[in-house]
CSV table of C-alpha atoms in Angstrom, one decimal:
chain,number,residue,atom,x,y,z
A,158,MET,CA,10.0,9.6,-16.9
A,159,LYS,CA,6.9,11.4,-14.7
A,160,LYS,CA,7.8,10.8,-11.1
A,161,ASN,CA,3.9,12.1,-9.9
A,162,LYS,CA,1.9,10.8,-12.6
A,163,VAL,CA,0.5,7.7,-13.5
A,164,SER,CA,3.4,6.5,-16.2
A,165,LEU,CA,3.4,4.3,-19.0
A,166,ARG,CA,7.3,3.6,-17.8
A,167,MET,CA,6.7,3.1,-14.1
A,168,ILE,CA,3.9,0.8,-14.8
A,169,GLN,CA,6.1,-1.8,-17.3
A,170,TYR,CA,8.8,-1.2,-14.4
A,171,GLU,CA,6.2,-2.5,-12.1
A,172,LEU,CA,4.5,-5.0,-14.4
A,173,ARG,CA,8.4,-6.9,-14.4
A,174,ASN,CA,8.4,-6.6,-10.8
A,175,VAL,CA,5.3,-8.5,-10.5
A,176,ALA,CA,6.1,-10.9,-13.6
A,177,GLY,CA,9.5,-11.8,-11.5
A,178,ASN,CA,7.7,-13.0,-8.4
A,179,PRO,CA,7.2,-17.1,-8.4
A,180,PHE,CA,4.6,-16.7,-6.0
A,181,VAL,CA,1.7,-15.1,-8.6
A,182,HIS,CA,2.9,-17.8,-11.0
A,183,ILE,CA,2.4,-20.8,-9.4
A,184,PHE,CA,-0.6,-20.0,-7.0
A,185,GLY,CA,-2.1,-17.3,-9.4
A,186,VAL,CA,-2.2,-19.4,-12.6
A,187,GLY,CA,-1.2,-23.2,-12.1
A,188,PHE,CA,-2.9,-23.8,-8.9
A,189,PRO,CA,-6.7,-22.0,-10.2
A,190,ILE,CA,-6.3,-24.1,-13.6
A,191,LEU,CA,-5.3,-27.2,-11.8
A,192,LEU,CA,-7.6,-27.1,-8.9
A,193,SER,CA,-10.8,-26.2,-11.1
A,194,VAL,CA,-9.7,-29.8,-13.6
A,195,ILE,CA,-9.0,-31.6,-11.1
A,196,ILE,CA,-12.5,-31.0,-8.9
A,197,THR,CA,-14.5,-30.9,-12.1
A,198,LYS,CA,-13.3,-33.9,-13.2
A,199,ALA,CA,-14.1,-35.7,-9.9
A,200,VAL,CA,-17.6,-34.3,-10.0
A,201,ALA,CA,-18.1,-35.4,-13.6
A,202,ALA,CA,-17.4,-39.1,-12.6
A,203,GLU,CA,-19.5,-39.1,-9.6
A,204,MET,CA,-22.2,-37.8,-12.0
A,205,PRO,CA,-22.3,-39.1,-15.7
A,206,GLY,CA,-24.8,-37.8,-18.1
A,207,SER,CA,-26.8,-35.4,-15.4
A,208,PHE,CA,-28.5,-32.8,-17.0
A,209,TYR,CA,-26.6,-30.6,-14.0
A,210,LEU,CA,-23.6,-31.4,-14.6
A,211,GLY,CA,-22.8,-27.8,-17.2
A,212,GLU,CA,-24.5,-26.1,-14.1
A,213,VAL,CA,-22.0,-27.8,-11.6
A,214,VAL,CA,-19.1,-27.4,-13.9
A,215,THR,CA,-19.6,-23.8,-14.1
A,216,SER,CA,-19.9,-22.8,-10.5
A,217,ILE,CA,-16.9,-24.9,-10.4
A,218,VAL,CA,-14.9,-23.0,-12.8
A,219,LEU,CA,-16.2,-19.5,-11.7
A,220,GLY,CA,-15.7,-20.2,-7.4
A,221,ILE,CA,-12.5,-21.4,-8.2
A,222,GLY,CA,-11.6,-18.1,-10.6
A,223,ALA,CA,-11.8,-15.5,-7.4
A,224,VAL,CA,-8.1,-17.6,-6.5
A,225,ILE,CA,-7.0,-15.5,-9.4
A,226,PRO,CA,-6.8,-12.0,-7.1
A,227,MET,CA,-6.0,-13.7,-3.9
A,228,ALA,CA,-2.7,-15.0,-5.2
A,229,THR,CA,-1.9,-12.6,-7.3
A,230,ILE,CA,-2.6,-9.9,-5.1
A,231,LEU,CA,-3.0,-10.8,-1.9
A,232,ILE,CA,-0.2,-12.7,-2.0
A,233,GLY,CA,1.9,-12.2,-4.5
A,234,TYR,CA,1.5,-8.1,-4.0
A,235,SER,CA,2.0,-8.8,-0.3
A,236,SER,CA,5.2,-10.8,-1.0
A,237,THR,CA,7.0,-8.0,-3.9
A,238,CYS,CA,5.9,-5.1,-1.0
A,239,SER,CA,7.1,-6.4,2.5
A,240,GLN,CA,10.4,-7.5,0.4
A,241,ASP,CA,11.0,-3.7,-1.0
A,242,ILE,CA,10.2,-2.0,2.1
A,243,GLU,CA,13.2,-4.6,3.9
A,244,LYS,CA,15.4,-3.1,1.3
A,245,ASN,CA,14.1,0.4,1.8
A,246,ILE,CA,12.8,0.6,-1.7
A,247,PRO,CA,10.1,3.2,-1.1
A,248,LEU,CA,12.2,5.7,1.1
A,249,ARG,CA,14.7,5.7,-1.3
A,250,MET,CA,11.4,6.2,-4.1
A,251,GLN,CA,10.4,9.2,-2.1
A,252,LEU,CA,13.8,10.6,-1.7
A,253,PHE,CA,14.1,10.4,-5.7
A,254,GLY,CA,11.2,12.6,-5.9
A,255,PHE,CA,8.7,9.8,-6.9
A,256,SER,CA,5.3,10.0,-5.2
A,257,GLU,CA,4.1,7.4,-2.8
A,258,LYS,CA,0.2,8.0,-4.0
A,259,TYR,CA,1.3,7.6,-8.0
A,260,THR,CA,3.6,4.3,-7.0
A,261,ILE,CA,0.7,3.0,-5.3
A,262,VAL,CA,-1.0,3.5,-8.7
A,263,ASN,CA,1.6,2.3,-11.1
A,264,ARG,CA,1.4,-0.4,-8.6
A,265,LEU,CA,-2.3,-1.6,-8.5
A,266,ILE,CA,-2.5,-0.7,-12.6
A,267,ALA,CA,0.5,-3.2,-12.7
A,268,GLU,CA,-1.8,-6.0,-10.6
A,269,PHE,CA,-4.3,-5.6,-12.8
A,270,ILE,CA,-3.0,-6.3,-15.9
A,271,TYR,CA,-1.0,-9.0,-14.6
A,272,MET,CA,-4.3,-10.7,-13.1
A,273,THR,CA,-6.3,-10.0,-16.9
A,274,PHE,CA,-3.9,-12.0,-18.7
A,275,ALA,CA,-3.8,-14.8,-15.7
A,276,PHE,CA,-7.6,-15.2,-16.0
A,277,LEU,CA,-7.2,-15.0,-19.9
A,278,ILE,CA,-5.0,-18.5,-20.1
A,279,TYR,CA,-7.6,-19.7,-16.7
A,280,PHE,CA,-10.7,-19.1,-19.1
A,281,ILE,CA,-8.8,-20.4,-22.3
A,282,ILE,CA,-7.3,-23.4,-20.1
A,283,VAL,CA,-10.4,-24.5,-18.5
A,284,CYS,CA,-12.6,-23.6,-21.6
A,285,SER,CA,-10.8,-26.5,-24.0
A,286,VAL,CA,-10.7,-29.0,-20.9
A,287,LEU,CA,-14.4,-28.7,-19.4
A,288,LYS,CA,-17.7,-27.6,-21.5
A,289,LEU,CA,-19.2,-24.7,-19.4
A,290,VAL,CA,-22.7,-23.2,-19.7
A,291,ALA,CA,-22.5,-19.4,-21.8
A,292,PRO,CA,-22.9,-16.8,-19.9
A,293,ALA,CA,-25.0,-14.0,-20.7
A,294,ALA,CA,-23.8,-10.5,-21.8
A,295,SER,CA,-24.6,-8.4,-18.0
A,296,GLY,CA,-23.2,-12.0,-15.8
A,297,ALA,CA,-20.1,-12.1,-17.4
A,298,ILE,CA,-19.9,-7.9,-16.8
A,299,ILE,CA,-21.3,-8.7,-13.6
A,300,TYR,CA,-18.7,-11.4,-13.0
A,301,PHE,CA,-16.1,-9.8,-14.2
A,302,VAL,CA,-17.0,-6.1,-12.2
A,303,CYS,CA,-17.1,-8.0,-8.5
A,304,ILE,CA,-13.7,-9.9,-9.5
A,305,TYR,CA,-12.1,-6.7,-9.7
A,306,ILE,CA,-14.0,-4.8,-7.3
A,307,PHE,CA,-12.9,-7.4,-5.4
A,308,ALA,CA,-9.1,-7.8,-6.0
A,309,ALA,CA,-9.1,-4.2,-5.5
A,310,VAL,CA,-10.1,-4.3,-1.5
A,311,LEU,CA,-7.2,-7.8,-1.1
A,312,PHE,CA,-5.1,-4.5,-2.8
A,313,MET,CA,-5.8,-2.6,0.5
A,314,LEU,CA,-5.5,-5.5,2.3
A,315,ALA,CA,-2.0,-7.0,1.2
A,316,HIS,CA,-0.6,-3.1,1.2
A,317,ALA,CA,-1.8,-2.9,4.9
A,318,ILE,CA,-0.4,-6.1,5.4
A,319,ALA,CA,3.1,-5.6,4.3
A,320,ASN,CA,3.3,-2.6,5.8
A,321,LEU,CA,2.4,-2.7,9.3
A,322,VAL,CA,4.2,-6.2,9.7
A,323,LYS,CA,7.3,-5.0,7.2
A,324,LYS,CA,9.1,-9.4,7.2
A,325,PHE,CA,8.8,-11.2,4.1
A,326,GLY,CA,8.3,-14.4,6.3
A,327,LEU,CA,5.6,-13.1,8.5
A,328,THR,CA,3.8,-11.5,5.9
A,329,TYR,CA,4.3,-14.3,3.4
A,330,MET,CA,2.5,-16.5,6.6
A,331,ILE,CA,-0.2,-14.1,7.4
A,332,THR,CA,-1.5,-13.7,3.5
A,333,MET,CA,-0.9,-17.5,2.7
A,334,ILE,CA,-3.2,-18.3,6.3
A,335,ILE,CA,-5.6,-15.9,5.1
A,336,TYR,CA,-5.4,-17.2,1.5
A,337,PHE,CA,-5.9,-20.8,2.5
A,338,ALA,CA,-8.8,-20.3,5.1
A,339,MET,CA,-10.4,-18.1,2.6
A,340,MET,CA,-10.5,-20.8,0.7
A,341,ILE,CA,-11.9,-23.4,3.0
A,342,LEU,CA,-14.7,-20.8,4.0
A,343,SER,CA,-15.7,-20.6,0.5
A,344,GLY,CA,-16.3,-23.3,0.0
A,345,MET,CA,-13.4,-24.2,-2.7
A,346,MET,CA,-11.6,-27.2,-1.1
A,347,GLY,CA,-14.4,-29.9,-0.9
A,348,ILE,CA,-16.3,-28.9,1.7
A,349,THR,CA,-19.2,-27.0,0.4
A,350,VAL,CA,-20.2,-24.3,2.8
A,351,ASP,CA,-23.3,-25.1,3.9
A,352,LYS,CA,-21.5,-28.4,5.5
A,353,LEU,CA,-19.3,-26.2,7.5
A,354,PRO,CA,-20.1,-26.0,11.3
A,355,LYS,CA,-22.3,-22.8,11.9
A,356,GLY,CA,-20.1,-20.8,13.1
A,357,LEU,CA,-18.1,-21.1,10.0
A,358,ARG,CA,-20.9,-20.5,8.5
A,359,ILE,CA,-21.7,-17.0,9.8
A,360,ALA,CA,-17.9,-16.1,8.7
A,361,SER,CA,-18.4,-17.9,5.6
A,362,ASP,CA,-21.3,-15.4,4.3
A,363,LEU,CA,-18.8,-12.3,5.3
A,364,LEU,CA,-16.7,-13.3,2.4
A,365,PRO,CA,-17.3,-11.7,-0.7
A,366,SER,CA,-15.4,-15.1,-2.6
A,367,THR,CA,-18.2,-17.4,-0.9
A,368,TYR,CA,-20.4,-15.9,-2.9
A,369,PHE,CA,-18.7,-16.8,-6.1
A,370,VAL,CA,-18.5,-20.0,-5.3
A,371,LYS,CA,-22.5,-21.0,-4.4
A,372,ASP,CA,-23.8,-17.9,-6.0
A,373,PHE,CA,-22.7,-16.5,-9.0
A,374,TYR,CA,-23.9,-19.4,-11.5
A,375,THR,CA,-27.6,-17.6,-11.4
A,376,VAL,CA,-25.8,-14.4,-12.2
A,377,TRP,CA,-23.2,-15.4,-14.9
A,378,ILE,CA,-27.0,-16.8,-17.4
A,379,GLY,CA,-28.5,-13.9,-16.2
A,380,GLU,CA,-31.2,-14.9,-13.9
A,381,SER,CA,-32.2,-12.4,-11.2
A,382,TYR,CA,-30.5,-12.8,-7.9
A,383,ASN,CA,-30.8,-10.9,-4.2
A,384,PHE,CA,-27.2,-9.6,-4.1
A,385,GLY,CA,-27.7,-7.7,-1.0
A,386,PRO,CA,-26.2,-10.3,1.5
A,387,MET,CA,-22.9,-10.3,-1.2
A,388,ILE,CA,-22.8,-6.4,-0.8
A,389,GLN,CA,-22.7,-6.5,3.2
A,390,SER,CA,-19.8,-9.2,2.8
A,391,TYR,CA,-17.8,-6.7,0.4
A,392,ILE,CA,-18.7,-3.8,2.8
A,393,PHE,CA,-17.7,-6.0,5.5
A,394,PHE,CA,-14.8,-6.8,3.9
A,395,PHE,CA,-14.0,-3.6,2.7
A,396,ALA,CA,-14.2,-2.5,6.4
A,397,ILE,CA,-11.9,-4.6,7.9
A,398,SER,CA,-9.2,-3.5,5.0
A,399,GLY,CA,-10.0,0.1,5.3
A,400,ILE,CA,-8.9,-0.1,9.2
A,401,LEU,CA,-6.0,-2.1,8.8
A,402,VAL,CA,-4.8,0.9,6.6
A,403,PHE,CA,-6.1,3.7,8.6
A,404,ILE,CA,-3.7,1.3,11.5
A,405,MET,CA,-1.1,1.8,9.2
A,406,VAL,CA,-1.3,5.6,7.8
A,407,TYR,CA,-1.4,6.5,11.5
A,408,ASN,CA,2.0,4.3,12.6
A,409,SER,CA,3.6,6.1,9.6
A,410,LYS,CA,3.0,9.5,10.7
A,411,ARG,CA,3.6,8.6,14.7
A,412,ASN,CA,7.0,7.5,13.3
A,413,LEU,CA,7.6,10.2,11.2
A,414,HIS,CA,7.5,12.5,14.4
């Protein structure tokens, strides 16, 4: 086995760990599907035959799709990582010659593979139940590129939280609070962003997930869109995650001395 390279065997090992985590199946696959179907059916009942129904349904499905990386990576990876830390697994792997850098890369690839399958299941089931507006090729590509960038930043955040907290229970509590707070602020829980208090709307605009909910239909169908505010939200979210990673690395180096 190649210990200091991206390894297919290590990716398979990490993928089994991901698949063995019940949280990712519940919150990353089942919950988004259930939420999409329930909300869209409720909306459809209130506006039967409306010309804009397809647009509304598609917007809801695209927005709730952002829940998948939030669940599979923010909750799922952080819980697995914190459990490994409690068992001193990262330290043991380093003692056996496994590079921490490549271990993290293998884990990220495994998380992305699982998330890809989760999206396939999500869209297959949702499209079989609901009628979505077909995307422009550019719109679909941009959507998934943004999703995977969002997932990568969530991976940084999850890794930092797990390594700073080092306890599964507390890590799980923190990530669940962040998860539901992001859902509420992004308008995924039945309260649209424009109905939030002004202070919360400002916080909402700083979250990439907000733009999947309120704006991505425009991108999906290939119309022109101002990406400025969305890019700013990604920069802000990356900065927060980067600061936590920096603190994590600093603490790790300090503990070695």
